[in-house]
mmCIF file of C-alpha atoms and ligand atoms in Angstrom:
data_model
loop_
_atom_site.group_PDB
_atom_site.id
_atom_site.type_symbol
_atom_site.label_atom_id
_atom_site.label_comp_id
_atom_site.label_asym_id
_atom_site.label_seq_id
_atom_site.Cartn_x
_atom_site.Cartn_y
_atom_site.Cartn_z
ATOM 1 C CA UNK A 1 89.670 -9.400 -91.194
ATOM 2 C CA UNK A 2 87.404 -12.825 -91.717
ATOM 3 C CA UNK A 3 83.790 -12.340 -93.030
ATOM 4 C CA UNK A 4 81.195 -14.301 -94.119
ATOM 5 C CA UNK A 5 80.146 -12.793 -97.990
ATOM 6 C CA UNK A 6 76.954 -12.978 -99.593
ATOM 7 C CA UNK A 7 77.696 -12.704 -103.414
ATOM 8 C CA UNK A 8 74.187 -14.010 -104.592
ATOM 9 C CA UNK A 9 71.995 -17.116 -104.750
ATOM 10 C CA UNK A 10 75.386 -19.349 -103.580
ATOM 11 C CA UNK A 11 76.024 -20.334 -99.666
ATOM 12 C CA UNK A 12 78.143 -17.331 -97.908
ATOM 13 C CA UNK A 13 81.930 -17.814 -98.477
ATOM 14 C CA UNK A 14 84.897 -16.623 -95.294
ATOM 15 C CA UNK A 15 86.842 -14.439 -97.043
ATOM 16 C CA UNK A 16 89.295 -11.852 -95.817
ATOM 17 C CA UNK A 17 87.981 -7.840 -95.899
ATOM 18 C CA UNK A 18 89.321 -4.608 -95.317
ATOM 19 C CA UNK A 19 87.280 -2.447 -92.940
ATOM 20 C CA UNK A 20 87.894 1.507 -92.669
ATOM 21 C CA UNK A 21 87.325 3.654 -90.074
ATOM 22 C CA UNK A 22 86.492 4.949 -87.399
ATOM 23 C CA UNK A 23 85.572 8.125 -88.779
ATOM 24 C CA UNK A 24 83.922 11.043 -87.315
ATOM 25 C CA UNK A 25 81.561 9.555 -84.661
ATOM 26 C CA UNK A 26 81.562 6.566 -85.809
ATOM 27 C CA UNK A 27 82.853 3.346 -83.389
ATOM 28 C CA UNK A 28 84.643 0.400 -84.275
ATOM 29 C CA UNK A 29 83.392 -2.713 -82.328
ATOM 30 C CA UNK A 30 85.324 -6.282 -82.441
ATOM 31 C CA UNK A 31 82.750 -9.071 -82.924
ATOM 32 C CA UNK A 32 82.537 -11.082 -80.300
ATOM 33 C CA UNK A 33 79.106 -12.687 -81.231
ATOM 34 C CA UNK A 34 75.857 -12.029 -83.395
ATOM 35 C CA UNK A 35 72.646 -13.768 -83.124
ATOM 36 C CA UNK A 36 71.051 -15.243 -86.814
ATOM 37 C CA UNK A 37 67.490 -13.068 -86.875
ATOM 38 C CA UNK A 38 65.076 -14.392 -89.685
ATOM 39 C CA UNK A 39 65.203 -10.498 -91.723
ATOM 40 C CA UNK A 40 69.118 -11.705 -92.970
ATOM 41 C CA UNK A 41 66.802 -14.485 -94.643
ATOM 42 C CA UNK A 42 65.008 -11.788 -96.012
ATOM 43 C CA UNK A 43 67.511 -10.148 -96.703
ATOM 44 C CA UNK A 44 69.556 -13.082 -98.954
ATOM 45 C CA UNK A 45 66.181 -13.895 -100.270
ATOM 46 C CA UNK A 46 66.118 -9.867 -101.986
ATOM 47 C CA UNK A 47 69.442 -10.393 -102.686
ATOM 48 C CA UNK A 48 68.947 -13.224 -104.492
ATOM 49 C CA UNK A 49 66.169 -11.607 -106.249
ATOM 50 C CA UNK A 50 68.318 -8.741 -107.633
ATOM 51 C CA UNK A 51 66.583 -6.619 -105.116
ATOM 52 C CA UNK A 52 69.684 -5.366 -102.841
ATOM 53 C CA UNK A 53 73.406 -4.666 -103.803
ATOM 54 C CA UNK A 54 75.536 -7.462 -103.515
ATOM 55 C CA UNK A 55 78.305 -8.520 -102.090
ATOM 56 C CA UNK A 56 76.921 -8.170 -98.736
ATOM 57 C CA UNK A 57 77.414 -8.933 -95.132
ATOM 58 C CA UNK A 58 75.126 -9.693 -92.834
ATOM 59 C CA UNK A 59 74.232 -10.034 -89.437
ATOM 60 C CA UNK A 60 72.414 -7.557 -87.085
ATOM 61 C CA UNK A 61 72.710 -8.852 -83.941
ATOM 62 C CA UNK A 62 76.176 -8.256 -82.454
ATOM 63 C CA UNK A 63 77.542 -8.000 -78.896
ATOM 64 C CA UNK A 64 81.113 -6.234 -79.043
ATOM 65 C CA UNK A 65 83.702 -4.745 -77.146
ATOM 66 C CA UNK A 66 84.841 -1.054 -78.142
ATOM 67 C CA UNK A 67 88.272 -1.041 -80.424
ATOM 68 C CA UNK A 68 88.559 2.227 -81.524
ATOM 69 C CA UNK A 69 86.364 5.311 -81.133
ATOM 70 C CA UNK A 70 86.699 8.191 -83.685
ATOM 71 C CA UNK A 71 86.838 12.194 -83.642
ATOM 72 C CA UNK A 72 84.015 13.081 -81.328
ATOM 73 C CA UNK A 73 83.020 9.905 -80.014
ATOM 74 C CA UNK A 74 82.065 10.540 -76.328
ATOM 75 C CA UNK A 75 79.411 7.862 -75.069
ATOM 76 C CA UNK A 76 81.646 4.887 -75.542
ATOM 77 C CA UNK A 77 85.533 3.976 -75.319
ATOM 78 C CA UNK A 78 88.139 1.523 -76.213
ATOM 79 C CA UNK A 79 87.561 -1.777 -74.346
ATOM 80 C CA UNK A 80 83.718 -1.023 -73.192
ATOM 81 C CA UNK A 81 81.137 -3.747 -73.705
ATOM 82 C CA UNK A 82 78.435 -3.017 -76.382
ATOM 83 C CA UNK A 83 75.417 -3.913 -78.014
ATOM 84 C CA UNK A 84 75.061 -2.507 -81.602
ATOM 85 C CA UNK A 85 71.574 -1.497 -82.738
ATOM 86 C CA UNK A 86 70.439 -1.940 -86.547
ATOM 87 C CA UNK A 87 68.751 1.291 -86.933
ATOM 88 C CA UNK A 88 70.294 4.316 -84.780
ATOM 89 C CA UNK A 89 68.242 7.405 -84.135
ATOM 90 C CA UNK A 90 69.808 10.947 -84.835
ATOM 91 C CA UNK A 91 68.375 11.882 -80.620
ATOM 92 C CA UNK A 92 67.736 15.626 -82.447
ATOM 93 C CA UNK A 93 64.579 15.070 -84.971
ATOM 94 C CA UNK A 94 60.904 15.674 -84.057
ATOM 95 C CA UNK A 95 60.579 11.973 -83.567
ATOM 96 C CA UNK A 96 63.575 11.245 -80.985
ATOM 97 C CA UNK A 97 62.279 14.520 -79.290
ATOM 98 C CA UNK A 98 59.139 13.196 -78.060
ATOM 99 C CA UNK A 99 60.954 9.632 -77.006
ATOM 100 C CA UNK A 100 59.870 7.740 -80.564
ATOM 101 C CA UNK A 101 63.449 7.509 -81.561
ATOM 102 C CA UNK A 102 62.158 3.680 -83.491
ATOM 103 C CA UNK A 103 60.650 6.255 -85.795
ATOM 104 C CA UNK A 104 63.693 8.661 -86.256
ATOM 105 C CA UNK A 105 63.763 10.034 -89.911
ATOM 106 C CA UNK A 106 67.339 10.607 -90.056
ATOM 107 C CA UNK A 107 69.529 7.234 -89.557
ATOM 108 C CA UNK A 108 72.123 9.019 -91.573
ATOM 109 C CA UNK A 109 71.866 12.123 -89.340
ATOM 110 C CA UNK A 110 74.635 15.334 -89.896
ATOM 111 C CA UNK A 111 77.190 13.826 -88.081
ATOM 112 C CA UNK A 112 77.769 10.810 -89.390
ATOM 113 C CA UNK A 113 77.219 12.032 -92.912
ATOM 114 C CA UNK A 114 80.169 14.549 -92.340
ATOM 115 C CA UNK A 115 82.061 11.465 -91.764
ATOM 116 C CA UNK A 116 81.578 10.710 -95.646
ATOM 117 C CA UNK A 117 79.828 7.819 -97.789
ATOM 118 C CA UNK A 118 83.007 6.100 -98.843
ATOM 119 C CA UNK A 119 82.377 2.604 -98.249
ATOM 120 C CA UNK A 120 83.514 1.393 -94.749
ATOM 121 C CA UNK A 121 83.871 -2.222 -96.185
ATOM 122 C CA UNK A 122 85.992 -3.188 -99.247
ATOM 123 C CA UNK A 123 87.629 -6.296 -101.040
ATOM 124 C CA UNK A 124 90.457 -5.351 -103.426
ATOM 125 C CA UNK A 125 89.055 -1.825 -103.510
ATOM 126 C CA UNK A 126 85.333 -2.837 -104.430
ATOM 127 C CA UNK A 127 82.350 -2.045 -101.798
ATOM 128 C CA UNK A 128 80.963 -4.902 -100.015
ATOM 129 C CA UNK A 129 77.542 -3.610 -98.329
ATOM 130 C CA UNK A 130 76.814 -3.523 -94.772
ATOM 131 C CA UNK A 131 73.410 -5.692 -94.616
ATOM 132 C CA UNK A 132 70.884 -4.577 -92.234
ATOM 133 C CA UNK A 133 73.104 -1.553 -91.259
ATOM 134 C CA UNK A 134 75.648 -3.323 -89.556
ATOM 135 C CA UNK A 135 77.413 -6.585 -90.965
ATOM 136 C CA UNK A 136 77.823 -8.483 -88.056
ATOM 137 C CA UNK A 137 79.235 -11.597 -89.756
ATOM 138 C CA UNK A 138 82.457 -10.116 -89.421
ATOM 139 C CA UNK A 139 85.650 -9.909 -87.141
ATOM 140 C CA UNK A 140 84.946 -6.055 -86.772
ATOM 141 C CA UNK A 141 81.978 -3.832 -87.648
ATOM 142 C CA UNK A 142 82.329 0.166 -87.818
ATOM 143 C CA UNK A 143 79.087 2.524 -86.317
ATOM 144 C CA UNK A 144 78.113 5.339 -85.989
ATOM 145 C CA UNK A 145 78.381 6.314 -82.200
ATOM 146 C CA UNK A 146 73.986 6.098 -82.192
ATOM 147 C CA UNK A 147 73.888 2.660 -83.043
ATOM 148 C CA UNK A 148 76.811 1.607 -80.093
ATOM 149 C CA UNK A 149 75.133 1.319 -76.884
ATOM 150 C CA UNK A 150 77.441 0.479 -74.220
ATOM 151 C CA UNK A 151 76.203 -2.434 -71.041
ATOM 152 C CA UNK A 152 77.755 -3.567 -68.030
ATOM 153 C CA UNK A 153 80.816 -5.672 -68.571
ATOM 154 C CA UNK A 154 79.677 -8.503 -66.769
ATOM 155 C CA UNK A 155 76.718 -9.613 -68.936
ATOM 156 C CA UNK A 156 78.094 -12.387 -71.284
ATOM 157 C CA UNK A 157 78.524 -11.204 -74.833
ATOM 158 C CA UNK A 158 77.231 -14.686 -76.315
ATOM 159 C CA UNK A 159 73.591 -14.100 -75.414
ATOM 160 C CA UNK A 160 72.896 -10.248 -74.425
ATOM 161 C CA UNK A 161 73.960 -10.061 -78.556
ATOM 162 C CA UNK A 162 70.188 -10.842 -78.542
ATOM 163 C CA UNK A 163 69.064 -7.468 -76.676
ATOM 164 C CA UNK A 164 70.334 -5.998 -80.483
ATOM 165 C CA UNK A 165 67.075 -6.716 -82.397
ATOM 166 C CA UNK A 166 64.974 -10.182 -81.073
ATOM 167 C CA UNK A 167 64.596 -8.848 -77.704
ATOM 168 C CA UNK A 168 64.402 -5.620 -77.960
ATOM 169 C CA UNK A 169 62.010 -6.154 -80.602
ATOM 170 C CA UNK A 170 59.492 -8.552 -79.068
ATOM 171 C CA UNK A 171 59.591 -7.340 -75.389
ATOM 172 C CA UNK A 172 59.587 -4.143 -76.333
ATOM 173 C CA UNK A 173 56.487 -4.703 -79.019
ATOM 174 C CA UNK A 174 54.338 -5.706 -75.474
ATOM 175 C CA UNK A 175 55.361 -4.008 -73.034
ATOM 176 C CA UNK A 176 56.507 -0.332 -74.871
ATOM 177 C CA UNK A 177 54.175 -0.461 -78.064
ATOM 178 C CA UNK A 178 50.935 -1.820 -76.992
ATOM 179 C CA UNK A 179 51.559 -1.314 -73.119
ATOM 180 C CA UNK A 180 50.346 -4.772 -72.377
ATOM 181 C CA UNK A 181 48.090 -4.424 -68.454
ATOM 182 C CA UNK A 182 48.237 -6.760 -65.852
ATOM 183 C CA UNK A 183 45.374 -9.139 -66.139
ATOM 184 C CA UNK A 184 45.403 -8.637 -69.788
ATOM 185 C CA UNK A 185 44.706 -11.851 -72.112
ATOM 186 C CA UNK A 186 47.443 -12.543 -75.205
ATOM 187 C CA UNK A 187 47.500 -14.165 -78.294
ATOM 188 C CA UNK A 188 51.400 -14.261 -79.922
ATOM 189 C CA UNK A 189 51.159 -15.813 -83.839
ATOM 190 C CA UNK A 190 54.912 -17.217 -84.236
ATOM 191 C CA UNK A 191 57.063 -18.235 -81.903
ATOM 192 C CA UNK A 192 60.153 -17.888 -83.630
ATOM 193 C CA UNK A 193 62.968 -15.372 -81.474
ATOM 194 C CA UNK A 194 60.979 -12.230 -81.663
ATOM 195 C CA UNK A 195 57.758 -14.208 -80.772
ATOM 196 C CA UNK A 196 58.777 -15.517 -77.779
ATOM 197 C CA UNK A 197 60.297 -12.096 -76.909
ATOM 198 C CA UNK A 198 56.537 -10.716 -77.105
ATOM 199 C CA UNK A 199 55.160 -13.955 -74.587
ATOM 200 C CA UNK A 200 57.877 -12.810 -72.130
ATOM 201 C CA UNK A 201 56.859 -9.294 -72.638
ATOM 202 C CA UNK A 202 53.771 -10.272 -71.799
ATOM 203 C CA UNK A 203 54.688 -11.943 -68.994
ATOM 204 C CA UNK A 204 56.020 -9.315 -67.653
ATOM 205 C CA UNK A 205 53.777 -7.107 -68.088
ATOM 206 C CA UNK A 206 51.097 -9.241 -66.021
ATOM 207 C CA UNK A 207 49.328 -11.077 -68.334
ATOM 208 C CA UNK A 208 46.841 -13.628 -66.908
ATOM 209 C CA UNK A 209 46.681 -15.657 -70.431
ATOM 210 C CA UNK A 210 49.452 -15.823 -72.826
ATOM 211 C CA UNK A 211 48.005 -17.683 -75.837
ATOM 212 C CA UNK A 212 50.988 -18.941 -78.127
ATOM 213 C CA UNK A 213 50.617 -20.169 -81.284
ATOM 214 C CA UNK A 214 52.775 -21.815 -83.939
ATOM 215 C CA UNK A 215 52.722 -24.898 -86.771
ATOM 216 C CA UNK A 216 55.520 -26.716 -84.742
ATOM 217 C CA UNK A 217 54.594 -28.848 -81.544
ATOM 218 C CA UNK A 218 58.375 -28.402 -79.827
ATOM 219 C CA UNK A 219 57.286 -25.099 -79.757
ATOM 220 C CA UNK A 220 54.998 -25.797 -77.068
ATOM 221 C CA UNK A 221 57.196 -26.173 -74.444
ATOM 222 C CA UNK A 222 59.394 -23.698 -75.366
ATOM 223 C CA UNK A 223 56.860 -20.701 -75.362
ATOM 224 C CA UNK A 224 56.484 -21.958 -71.439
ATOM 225 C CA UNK A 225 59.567 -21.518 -70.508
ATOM 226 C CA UNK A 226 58.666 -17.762 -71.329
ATOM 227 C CA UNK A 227 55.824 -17.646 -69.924
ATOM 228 C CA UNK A 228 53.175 -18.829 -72.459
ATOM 229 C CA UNK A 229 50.274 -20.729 -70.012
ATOM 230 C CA UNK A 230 48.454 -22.368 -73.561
ATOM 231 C CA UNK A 231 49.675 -23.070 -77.055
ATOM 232 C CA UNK A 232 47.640 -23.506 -80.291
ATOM 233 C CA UNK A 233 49.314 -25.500 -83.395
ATOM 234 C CA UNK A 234 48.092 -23.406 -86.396
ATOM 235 C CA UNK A 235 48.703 -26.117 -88.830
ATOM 236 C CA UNK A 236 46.316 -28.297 -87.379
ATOM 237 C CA UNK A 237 43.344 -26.260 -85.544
ATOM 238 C CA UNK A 238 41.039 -23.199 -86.504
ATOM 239 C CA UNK A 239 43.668 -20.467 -84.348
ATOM 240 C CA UNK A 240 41.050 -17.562 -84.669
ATOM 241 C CA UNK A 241 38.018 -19.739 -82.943
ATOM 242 C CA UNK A 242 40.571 -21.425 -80.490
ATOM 243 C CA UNK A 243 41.965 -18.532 -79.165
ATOM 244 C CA UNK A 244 38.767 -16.810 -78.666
ATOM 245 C CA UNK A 245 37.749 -20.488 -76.803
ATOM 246 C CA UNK A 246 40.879 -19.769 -74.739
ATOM 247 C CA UNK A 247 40.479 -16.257 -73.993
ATOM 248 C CA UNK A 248 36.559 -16.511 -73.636
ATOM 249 C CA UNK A 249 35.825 -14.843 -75.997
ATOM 250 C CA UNK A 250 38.091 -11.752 -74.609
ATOM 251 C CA UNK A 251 41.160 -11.399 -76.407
ATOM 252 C CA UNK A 252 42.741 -7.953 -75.740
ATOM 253 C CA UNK A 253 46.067 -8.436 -77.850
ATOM 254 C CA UNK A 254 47.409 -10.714 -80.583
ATOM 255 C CA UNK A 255 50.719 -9.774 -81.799
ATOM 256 C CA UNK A 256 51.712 -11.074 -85.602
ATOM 257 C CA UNK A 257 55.475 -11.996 -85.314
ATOM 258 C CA UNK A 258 55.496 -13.797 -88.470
ATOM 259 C CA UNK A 259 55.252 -10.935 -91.561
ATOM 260 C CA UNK A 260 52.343 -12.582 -93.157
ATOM 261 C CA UNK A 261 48.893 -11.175 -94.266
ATOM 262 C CA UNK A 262 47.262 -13.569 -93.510
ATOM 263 C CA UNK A 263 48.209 -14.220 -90.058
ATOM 264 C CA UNK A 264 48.158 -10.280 -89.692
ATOM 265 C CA UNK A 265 44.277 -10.815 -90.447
ATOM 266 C CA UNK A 266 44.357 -13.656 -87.713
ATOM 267 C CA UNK A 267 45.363 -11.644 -85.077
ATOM 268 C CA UNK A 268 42.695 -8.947 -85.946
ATOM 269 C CA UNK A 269 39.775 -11.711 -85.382
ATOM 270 C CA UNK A 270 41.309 -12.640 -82.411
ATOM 271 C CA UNK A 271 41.191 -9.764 -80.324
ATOM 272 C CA UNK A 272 37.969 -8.441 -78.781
ATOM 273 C CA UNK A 273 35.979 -5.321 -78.912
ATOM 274 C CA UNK A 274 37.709 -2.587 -78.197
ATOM 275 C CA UNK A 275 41.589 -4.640 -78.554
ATOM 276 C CA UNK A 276 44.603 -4.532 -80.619
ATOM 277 C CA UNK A 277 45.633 -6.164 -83.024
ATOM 278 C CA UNK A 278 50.122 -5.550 -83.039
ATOM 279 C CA UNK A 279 51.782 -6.179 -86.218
ATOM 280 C CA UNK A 280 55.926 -7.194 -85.095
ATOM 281 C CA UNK A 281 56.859 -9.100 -88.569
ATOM 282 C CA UNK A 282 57.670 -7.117 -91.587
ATOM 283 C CA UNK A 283 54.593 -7.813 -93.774
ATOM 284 C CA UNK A 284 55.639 -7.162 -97.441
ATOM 285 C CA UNK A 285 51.909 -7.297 -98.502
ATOM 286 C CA UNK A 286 48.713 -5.839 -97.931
ATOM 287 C CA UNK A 287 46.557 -6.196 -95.371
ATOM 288 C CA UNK A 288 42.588 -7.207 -95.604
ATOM 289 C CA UNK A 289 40.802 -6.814 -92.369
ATOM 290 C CA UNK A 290 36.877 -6.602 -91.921
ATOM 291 C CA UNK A 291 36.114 -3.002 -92.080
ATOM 292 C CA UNK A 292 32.916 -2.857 -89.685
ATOM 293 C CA UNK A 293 35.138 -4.314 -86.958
ATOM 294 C CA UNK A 294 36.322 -0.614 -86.667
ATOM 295 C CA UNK A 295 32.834 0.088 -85.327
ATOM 296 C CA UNK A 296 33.360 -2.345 -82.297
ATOM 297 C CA UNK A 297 36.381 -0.098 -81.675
ATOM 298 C CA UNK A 298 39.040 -3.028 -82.840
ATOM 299 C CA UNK A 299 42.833 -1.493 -83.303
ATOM 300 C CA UNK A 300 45.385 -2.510 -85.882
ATOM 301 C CA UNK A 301 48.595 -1.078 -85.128
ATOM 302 C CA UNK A 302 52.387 -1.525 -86.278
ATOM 303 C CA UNK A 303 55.382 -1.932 -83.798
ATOM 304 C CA UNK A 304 59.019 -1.304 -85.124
ATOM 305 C CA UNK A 305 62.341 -2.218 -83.007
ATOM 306 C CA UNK A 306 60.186 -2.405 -79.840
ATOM 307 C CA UNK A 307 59.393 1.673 -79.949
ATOM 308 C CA UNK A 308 62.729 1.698 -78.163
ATOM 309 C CA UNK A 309 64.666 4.138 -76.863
ATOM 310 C CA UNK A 310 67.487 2.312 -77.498
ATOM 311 C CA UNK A 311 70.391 4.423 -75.047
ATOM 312 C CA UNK A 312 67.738 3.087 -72.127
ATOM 313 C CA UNK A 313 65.983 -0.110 -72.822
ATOM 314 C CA UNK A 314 68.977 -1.984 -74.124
ATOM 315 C CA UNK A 315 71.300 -2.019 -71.108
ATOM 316 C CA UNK A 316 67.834 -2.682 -68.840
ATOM 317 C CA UNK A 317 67.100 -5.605 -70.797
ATOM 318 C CA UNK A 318 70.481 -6.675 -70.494
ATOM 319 C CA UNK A 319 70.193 -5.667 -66.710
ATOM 320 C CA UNK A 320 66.637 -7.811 -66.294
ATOM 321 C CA UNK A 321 68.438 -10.700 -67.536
ATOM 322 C CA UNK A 322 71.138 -10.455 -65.348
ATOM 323 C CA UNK A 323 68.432 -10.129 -63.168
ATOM 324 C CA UNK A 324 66.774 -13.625 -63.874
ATOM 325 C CA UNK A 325 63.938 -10.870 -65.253
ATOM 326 C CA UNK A 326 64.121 -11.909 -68.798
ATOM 327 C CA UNK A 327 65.507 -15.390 -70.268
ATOM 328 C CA UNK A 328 67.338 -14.985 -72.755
ATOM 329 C CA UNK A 329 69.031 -18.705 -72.154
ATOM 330 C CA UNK A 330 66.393 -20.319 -73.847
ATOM 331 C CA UNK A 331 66.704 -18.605 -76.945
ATOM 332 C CA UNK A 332 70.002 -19.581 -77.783
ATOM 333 C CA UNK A 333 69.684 -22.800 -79.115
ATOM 334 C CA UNK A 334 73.184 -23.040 -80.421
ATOM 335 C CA UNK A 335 76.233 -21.475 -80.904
ATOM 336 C CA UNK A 336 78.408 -21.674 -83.946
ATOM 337 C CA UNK A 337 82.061 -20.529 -85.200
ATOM 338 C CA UNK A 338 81.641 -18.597 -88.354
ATOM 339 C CA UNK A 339 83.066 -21.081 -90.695
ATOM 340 C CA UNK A 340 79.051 -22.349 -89.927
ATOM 341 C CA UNK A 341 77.347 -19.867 -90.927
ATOM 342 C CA UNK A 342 75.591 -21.341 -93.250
ATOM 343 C CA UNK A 343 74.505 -24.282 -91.326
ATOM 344 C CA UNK A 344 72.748 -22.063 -88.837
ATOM 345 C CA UNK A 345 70.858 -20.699 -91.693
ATOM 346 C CA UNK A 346 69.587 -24.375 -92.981
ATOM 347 C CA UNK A 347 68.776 -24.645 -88.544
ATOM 348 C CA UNK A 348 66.509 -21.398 -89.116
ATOM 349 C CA UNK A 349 64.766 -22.276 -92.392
ATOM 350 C CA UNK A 350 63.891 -25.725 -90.535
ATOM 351 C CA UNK A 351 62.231 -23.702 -87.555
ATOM 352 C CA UNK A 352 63.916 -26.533 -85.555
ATOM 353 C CA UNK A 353 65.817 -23.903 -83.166
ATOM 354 C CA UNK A 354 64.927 -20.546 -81.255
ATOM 355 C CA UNK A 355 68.297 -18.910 -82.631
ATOM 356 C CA UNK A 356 71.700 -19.491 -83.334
ATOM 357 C CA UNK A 357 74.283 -17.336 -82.159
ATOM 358 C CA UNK A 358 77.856 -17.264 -84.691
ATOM 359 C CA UNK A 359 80.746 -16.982 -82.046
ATOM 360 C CA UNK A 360 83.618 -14.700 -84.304
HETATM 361 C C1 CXF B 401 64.018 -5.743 -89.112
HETATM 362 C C2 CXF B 401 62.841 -4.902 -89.347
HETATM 363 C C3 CXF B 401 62.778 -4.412 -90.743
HETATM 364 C C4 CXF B 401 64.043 -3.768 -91.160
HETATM 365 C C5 CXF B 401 65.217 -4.648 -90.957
HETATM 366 C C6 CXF B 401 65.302 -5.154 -89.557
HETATM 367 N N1 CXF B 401 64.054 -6.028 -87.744
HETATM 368 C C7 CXF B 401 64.731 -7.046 -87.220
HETATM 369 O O1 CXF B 401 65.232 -7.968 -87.779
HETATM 370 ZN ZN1 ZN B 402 66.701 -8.935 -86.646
#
């Protein structure tokens, strides 16, 4: 099969792959599209860094159809419409128990490790790692059965891809994580595709004031098409003061969606007494925060994959689109055959679109 290759600090390369598998609960899914998410530039910046095994594949965003199932395999079949999640849960641990499955501690659970560690993905009988979990850059990905959830046929593969991490993610991080009320008054740093998942979370959750903020002006008018009712441009007024202006003073969330420090700090002075402070991005540094805010009863808290339960939210986010509930248009701001994969990284590093979405 075609893939796009990550050997290091040169552009991805198509090459041709062999793929293995299914195995034991494990699902293989044809391609049919996967949305370019800001952590693969993470992750080719590690890579490039010496920081992750290489050659690599990436892409974490896929919307599939079902090829093959293997031994066991009972929640999905051959020819049934999926979207793959990055990180499955095990559904057995303490954590998927008591419905945090986002914080399952075994990924890898029994089953799939009885299926063995062999690599799924080789070139001339050399591993080629599976970035982000899933290597969506591909014709064909293989899964355990976890991270397969299967949605309604109709929904078109092309942009529900996005319910895989973005959406999930940044809805999700308002309206599961920090439980957004109606009323409520929001501050979203970065309005990149999780970002302006969290502004429509927020919209519909209720929110009277959805504060957006960015460096880029287009972004402006994008946020509103989610829902955002102001916008701030970071890279040319004071965001902390402004948003308070804005909110009058009465900020109860600001959501990070960035993976900065510094704007993690940001969205700590924004919120009021008694708010939250939600950290989406992956920050990679420490945090400094003014301890005697604590005392005015201020809340910093983390969000990861939307605290989804992933067999439940991601077919009703796919249904609320189909819905007109959530837009999930808007986000795609181009579609690409693989060959251009590379392009629709240069589109991201730019910040010129929401996201691209590779067509395989
Ligand atoms: C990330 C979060 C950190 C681990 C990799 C995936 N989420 C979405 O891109
Ligand atoms: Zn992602």
């Amino acid at each position: 099969m075609r893939a796009a290759i990550l050997r290091g600090p040169d552009p991805m390369t198509i090459e041709q792959v062999n793929l293995d598998g299914p195995r034991a609960c494990e699902v293989r899914v044809k391609v049919v599209a996967c949305g370019v998410c800001h952590s693969d530039l993470h992750t080719i910046n590690r890579a490039k860094a010496g920081a992750l095994p290489i050659p690599v594949i990436l892409g974490h965003e896929v919307g599939g159809i079902v090829e093959e199932v293997g031994p066991g395999v009972t929640s999905v079949k051959a020819g049934d419409h999926v979207v793959v999640a990055f990180r499955p849960n095990c559904g057995q641990c303490f954590f998927c128990l008591r419905g945090e499955g986002q914080l399952c501690e075994r990924p890898d659970y029994p089953e799939r490790a009885a299926a063995g560690t062999a690599p799924r993905l080789t070139q001339e009988g050399k591993p080629i790692q599976q970035g982000i979990g899933v290597a969506g850059y591909s014709e064909y990905t293989v899964m355990p059965e976890r991270g397969v959830v299967k949605i309604r046929q109709d929904a078109p593969l092309e942009t529900v891809c996005l319910v895989g991490c973005g959406v999930t993610t940044g809805v999700g991080a308002a309206i599961r994580t920090a439980k957004v009320e109606a009323g409520s008054t929001v501050a979203v740093i970065g309005l990149g595709g999780v970002g302006l998942n969290v502004v429509q979370g927020a919209r519909l959750a209720g929110a009277r004031k959805i504060i957006a903020i960015d460096t880029v002006d287009s972004k402006a008018d994008l946020a509103a098409k989610f829902g955002a009712t102001h916008f701030i441009n970071a890279a040319k007024e004071d965001v902390v003061a402004q948003a308070q202006k804005i909110g009058g003073g009465c900020v109860d969330y600001a959501f990070e969606a960035i993976g900065l420090g510094a704007t993690v700090t940001q969205a700590f002075n924004i919120v009021r007494a008694g708010g939250t402070a939600v950290v989406v991005g992956v920050v990679g540094q420490d945090v400094t925060v003014p301890g005697l805010a604590f005392l005015r009863e201020k809340r910093l808290i983390g969000s990861f994959f939307g605290s989804a339960t992933l067999q439940h939210d991601i077919p009703l986010y796919v249904d609320m689109y189909m819905d007109g509930k959530l837009n999930l248009d808007d986000l795609v701001s181009k579609r690409r055959p693989l060959a251009e994969v590379n392009e629709a990284f240069e589109d991201m590093k730019t910040g010129g679109v929401a996201r691209s979405v590779m067509m395989l």
